[in-house]
PDB file of C-alpha atoms in Angstrom:
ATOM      1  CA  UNK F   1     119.479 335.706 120.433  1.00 82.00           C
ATOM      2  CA  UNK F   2     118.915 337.778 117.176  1.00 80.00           C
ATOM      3  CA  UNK F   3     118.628 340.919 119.078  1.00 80.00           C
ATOM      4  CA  UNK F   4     122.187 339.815 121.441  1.00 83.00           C
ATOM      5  CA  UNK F   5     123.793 339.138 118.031  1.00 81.00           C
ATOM      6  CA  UNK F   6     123.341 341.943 115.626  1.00 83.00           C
ATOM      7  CA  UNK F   7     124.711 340.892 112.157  1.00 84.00           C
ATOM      8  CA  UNK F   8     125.661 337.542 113.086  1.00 86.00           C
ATOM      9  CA  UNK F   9     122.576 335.645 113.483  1.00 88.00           C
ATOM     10  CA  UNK F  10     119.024 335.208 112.138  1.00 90.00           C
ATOM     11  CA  UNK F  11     116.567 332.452 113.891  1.00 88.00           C
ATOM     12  CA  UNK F  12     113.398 331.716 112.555  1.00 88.00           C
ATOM     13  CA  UNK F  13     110.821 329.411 113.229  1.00 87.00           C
ATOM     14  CA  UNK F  14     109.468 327.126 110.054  1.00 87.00           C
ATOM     15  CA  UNK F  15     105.872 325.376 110.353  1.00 85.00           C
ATOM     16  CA  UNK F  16     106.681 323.170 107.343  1.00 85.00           C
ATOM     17  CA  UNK F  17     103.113 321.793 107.238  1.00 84.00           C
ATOM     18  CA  UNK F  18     102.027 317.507 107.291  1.00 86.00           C
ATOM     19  CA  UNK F  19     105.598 316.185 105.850  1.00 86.00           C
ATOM     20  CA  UNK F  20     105.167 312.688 105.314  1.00 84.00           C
ATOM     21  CA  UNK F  21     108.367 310.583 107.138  1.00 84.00           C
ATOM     22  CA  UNK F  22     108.554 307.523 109.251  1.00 83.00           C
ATOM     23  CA  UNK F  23     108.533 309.062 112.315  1.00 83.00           C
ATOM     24  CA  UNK F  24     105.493 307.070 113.628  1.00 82.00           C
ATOM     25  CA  UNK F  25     106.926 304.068 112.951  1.00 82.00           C
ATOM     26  CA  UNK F  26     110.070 304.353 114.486  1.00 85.00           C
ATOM     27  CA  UNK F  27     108.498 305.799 117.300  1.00 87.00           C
ATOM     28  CA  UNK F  28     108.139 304.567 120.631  1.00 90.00           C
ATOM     29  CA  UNK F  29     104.444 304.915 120.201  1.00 90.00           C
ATOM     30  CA  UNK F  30     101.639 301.607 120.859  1.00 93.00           C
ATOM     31  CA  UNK F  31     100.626 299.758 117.963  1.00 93.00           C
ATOM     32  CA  UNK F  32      97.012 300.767 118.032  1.00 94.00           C
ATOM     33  CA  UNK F  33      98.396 304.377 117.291  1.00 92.00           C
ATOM     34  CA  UNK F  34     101.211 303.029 114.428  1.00 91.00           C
ATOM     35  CA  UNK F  35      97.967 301.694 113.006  1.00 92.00           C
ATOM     36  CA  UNK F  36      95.442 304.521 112.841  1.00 92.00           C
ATOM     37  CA  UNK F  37      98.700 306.954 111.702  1.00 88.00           C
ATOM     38  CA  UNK F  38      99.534 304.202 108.581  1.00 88.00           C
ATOM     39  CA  UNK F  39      95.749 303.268 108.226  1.00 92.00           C
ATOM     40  CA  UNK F  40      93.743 306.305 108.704  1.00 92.00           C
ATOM     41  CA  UNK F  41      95.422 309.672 109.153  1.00 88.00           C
ATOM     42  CA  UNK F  42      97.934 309.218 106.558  1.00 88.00           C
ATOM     43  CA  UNK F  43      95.469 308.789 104.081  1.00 91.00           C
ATOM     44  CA  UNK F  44      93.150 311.499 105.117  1.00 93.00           C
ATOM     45  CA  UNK F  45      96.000 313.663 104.824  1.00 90.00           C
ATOM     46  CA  UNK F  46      97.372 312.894 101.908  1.00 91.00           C
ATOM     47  CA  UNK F  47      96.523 315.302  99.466  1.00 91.00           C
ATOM     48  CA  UNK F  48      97.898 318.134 102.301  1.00 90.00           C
ATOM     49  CA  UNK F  49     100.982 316.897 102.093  1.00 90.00           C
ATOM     50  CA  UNK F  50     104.157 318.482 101.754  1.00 89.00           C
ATOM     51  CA  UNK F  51     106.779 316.199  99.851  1.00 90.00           C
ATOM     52  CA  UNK F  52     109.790 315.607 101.809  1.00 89.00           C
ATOM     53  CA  UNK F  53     112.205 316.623  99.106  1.00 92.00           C
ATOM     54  CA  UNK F  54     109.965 320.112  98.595  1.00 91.00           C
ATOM     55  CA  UNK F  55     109.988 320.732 102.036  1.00 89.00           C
ATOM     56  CA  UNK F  56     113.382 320.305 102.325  1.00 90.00           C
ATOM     57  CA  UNK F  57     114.529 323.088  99.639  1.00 91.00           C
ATOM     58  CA  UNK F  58     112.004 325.370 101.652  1.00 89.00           C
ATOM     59  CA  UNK F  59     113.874 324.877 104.671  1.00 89.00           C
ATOM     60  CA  UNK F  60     117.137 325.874 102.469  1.00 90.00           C
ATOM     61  CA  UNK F  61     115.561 328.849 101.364  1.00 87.00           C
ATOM     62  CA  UNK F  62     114.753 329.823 104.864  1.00 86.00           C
ATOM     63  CA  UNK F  63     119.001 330.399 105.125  1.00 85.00           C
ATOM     64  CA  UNK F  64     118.712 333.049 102.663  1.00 80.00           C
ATOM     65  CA  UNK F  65     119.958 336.684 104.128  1.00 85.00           C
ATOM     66  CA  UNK F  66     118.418 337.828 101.189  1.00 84.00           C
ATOM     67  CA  UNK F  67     114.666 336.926 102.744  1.00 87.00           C
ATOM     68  CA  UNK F  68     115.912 336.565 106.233  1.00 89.00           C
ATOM     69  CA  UNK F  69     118.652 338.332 107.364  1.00 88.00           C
ATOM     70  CA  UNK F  70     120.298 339.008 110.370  1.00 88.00           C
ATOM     71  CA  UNK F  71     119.649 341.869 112.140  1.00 87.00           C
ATOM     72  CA  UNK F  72     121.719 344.971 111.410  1.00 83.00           C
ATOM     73  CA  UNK F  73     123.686 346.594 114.180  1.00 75.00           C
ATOM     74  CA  UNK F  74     121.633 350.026 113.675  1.00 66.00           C
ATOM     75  CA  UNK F  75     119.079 351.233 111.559  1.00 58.00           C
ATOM     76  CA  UNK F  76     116.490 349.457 109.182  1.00 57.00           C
ATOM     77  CA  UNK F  77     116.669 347.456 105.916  1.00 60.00           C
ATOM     78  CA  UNK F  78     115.953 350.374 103.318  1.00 55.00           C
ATOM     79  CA  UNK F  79     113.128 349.390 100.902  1.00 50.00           C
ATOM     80  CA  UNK F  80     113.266 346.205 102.281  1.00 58.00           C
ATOM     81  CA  UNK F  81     116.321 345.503 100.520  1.00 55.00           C
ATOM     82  CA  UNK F  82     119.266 343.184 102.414  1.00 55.00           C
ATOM     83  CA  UNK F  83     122.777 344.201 101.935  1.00 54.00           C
ATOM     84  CA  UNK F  84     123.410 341.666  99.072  1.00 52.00           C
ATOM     85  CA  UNK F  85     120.409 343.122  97.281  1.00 54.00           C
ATOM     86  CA  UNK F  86     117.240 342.072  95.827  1.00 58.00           C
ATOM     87  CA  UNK F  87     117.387 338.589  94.287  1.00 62.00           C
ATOM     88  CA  UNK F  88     114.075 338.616  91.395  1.00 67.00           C
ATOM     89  CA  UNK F  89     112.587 341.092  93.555  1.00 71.00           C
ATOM     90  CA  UNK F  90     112.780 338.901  97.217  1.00 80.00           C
ATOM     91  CA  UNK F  91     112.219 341.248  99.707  1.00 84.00           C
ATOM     92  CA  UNK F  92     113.478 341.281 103.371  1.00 86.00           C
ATOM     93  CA  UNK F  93     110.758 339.317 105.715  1.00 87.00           C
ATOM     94  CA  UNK F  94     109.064 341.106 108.481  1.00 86.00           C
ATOM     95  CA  UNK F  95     109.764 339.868 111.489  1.00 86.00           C
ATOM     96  CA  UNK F  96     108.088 338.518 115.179  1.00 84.00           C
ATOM     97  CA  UNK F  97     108.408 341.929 116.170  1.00 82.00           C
ATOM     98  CA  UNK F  98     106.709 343.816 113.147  1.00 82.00           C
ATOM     99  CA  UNK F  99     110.174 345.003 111.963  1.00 83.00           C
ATOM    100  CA  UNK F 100     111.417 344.206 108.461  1.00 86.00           C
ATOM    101  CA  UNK F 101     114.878 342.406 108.383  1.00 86.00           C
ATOM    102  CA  UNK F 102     114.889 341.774 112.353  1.00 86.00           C
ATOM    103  CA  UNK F 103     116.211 338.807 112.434  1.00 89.00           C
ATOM    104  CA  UNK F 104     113.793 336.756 114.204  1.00 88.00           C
ATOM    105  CA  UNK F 105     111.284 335.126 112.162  1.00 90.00           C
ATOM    106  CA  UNK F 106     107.797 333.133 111.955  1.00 88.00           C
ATOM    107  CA  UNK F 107     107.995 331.437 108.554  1.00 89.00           C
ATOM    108  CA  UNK F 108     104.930 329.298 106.588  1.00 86.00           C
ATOM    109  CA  UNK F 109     105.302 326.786 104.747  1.00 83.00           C
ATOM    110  CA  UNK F 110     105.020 328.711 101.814  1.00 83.00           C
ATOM    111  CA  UNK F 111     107.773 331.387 102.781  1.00 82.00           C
ATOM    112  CA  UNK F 112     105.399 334.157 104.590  1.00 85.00           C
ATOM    113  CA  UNK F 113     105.836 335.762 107.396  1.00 87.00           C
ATOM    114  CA  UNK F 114     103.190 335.754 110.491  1.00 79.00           C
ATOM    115  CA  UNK F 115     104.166 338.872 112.247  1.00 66.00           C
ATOM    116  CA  UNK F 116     101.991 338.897 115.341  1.00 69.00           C
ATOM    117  CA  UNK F 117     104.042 342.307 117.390  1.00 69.00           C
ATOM    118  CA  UNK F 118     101.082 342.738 119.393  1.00 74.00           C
ATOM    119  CA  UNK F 119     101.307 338.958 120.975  1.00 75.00           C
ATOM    120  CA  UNK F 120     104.265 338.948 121.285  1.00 77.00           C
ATOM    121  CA  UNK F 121     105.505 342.818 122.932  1.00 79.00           C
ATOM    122  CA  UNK F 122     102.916 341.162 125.667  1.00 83.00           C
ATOM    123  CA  UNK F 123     105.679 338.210 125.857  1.00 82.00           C
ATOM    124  CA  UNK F 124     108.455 340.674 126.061  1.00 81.00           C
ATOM    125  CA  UNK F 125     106.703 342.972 128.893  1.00 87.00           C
ATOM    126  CA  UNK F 126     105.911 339.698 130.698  1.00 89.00           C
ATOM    127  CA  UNK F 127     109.852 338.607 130.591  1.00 89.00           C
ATOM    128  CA  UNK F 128     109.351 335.690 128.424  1.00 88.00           C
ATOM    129  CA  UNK F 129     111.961 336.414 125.864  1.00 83.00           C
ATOM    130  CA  UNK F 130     114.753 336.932 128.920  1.00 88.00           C
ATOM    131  CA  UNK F 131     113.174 333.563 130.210  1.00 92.00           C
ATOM    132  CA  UNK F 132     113.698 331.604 127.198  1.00 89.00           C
ATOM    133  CA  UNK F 133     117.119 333.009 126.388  1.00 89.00           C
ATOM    134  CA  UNK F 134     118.522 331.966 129.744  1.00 92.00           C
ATOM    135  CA  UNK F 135     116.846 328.360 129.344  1.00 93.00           C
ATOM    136  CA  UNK F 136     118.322 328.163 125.922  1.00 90.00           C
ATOM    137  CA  UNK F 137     121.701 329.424 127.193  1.00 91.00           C
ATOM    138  CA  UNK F 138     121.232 326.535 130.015  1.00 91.00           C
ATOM    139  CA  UNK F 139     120.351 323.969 127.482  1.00 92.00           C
ATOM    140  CA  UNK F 140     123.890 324.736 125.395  1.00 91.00           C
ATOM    141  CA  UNK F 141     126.000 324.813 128.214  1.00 91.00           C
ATOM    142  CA  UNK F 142     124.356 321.288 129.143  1.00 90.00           C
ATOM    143  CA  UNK F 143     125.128 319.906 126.063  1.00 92.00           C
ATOM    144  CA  UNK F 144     128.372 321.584 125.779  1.00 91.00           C
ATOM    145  CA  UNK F 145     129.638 319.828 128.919  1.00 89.00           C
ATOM    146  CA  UNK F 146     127.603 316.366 128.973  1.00 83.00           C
ATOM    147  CA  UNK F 147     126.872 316.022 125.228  1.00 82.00           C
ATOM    148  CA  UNK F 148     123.411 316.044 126.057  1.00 82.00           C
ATOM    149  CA  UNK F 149     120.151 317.918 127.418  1.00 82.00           C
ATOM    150  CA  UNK F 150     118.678 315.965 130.262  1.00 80.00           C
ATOM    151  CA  UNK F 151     116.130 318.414 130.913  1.00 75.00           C
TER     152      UNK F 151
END
């Protein structure tokens, strides 16, 4: 979609680490699992934690053009510097396809980058990235008539 959209639109994709939420809970999962998430994991876990409010303002920060723009129409980011400039020395990310400022990101949970181009330029020979646009484009246009993916 980044690459279809020049200038308009920058994707990435966050692994925000072990947030702790309710999710278990209020799942549909059986009580025996409920229980060993409350009674055991969350407390093995614990001190990896991400709090929710922290990861939050990372997920904010991931909507900055300065570290994650959109891709521009032609040529590169010079210096690694986006068109509003550097904010205390941010520099444009490098993106899924080893390209600084290409609008399609893998982001940590600390705000780095995991280019992998060589993975990934298999992917692309392979199709994949035409494959996933057309499901994605399938899933809005479900959801854009029906209010809903079915899948």
């Amino acid at each position: 979609m980044a690459r279809r959209n020049p200038g308009r639109i920058a994707l990435s994709h966050y692994y925000p680490g072990f947030v702790p939420t309710d999710i278990s809970a209020n799942s549909n999962f059986p009580w025996w699992l409920k229980f060993l998430s409350k009674w055991v994991l969350y407390p093995l876990t614990r001190p990896f934690w991400v709090p929710l409010e922290e990861s939050g303002h990372r997920v904010l920060f991931m909507a900055s053009p300065t570290r994650f723009p959109a891709r521009k129409d032609t040529g590169s980011y010079n210096g690694k510097t986006a068109a509003g400039g550097s904010i205390d020395g941010l520099e444009v990310a490098e993106g899924m396809d080893g390209k600084v400022g290409s609008g399609a990101y893998r982001v940590s949970k600390y705000g780095d980058t995991y280019p992998k181009e060589k993975l990934y330029s298999k992917l692309r020979e392979n199709g994949v990235a035409e494959k996933v646009y057309q499901h994605t484009m399938t899933v809005f246009r479900e959801i854009e008539t029906g209010g809903r993916f079915k899948g």
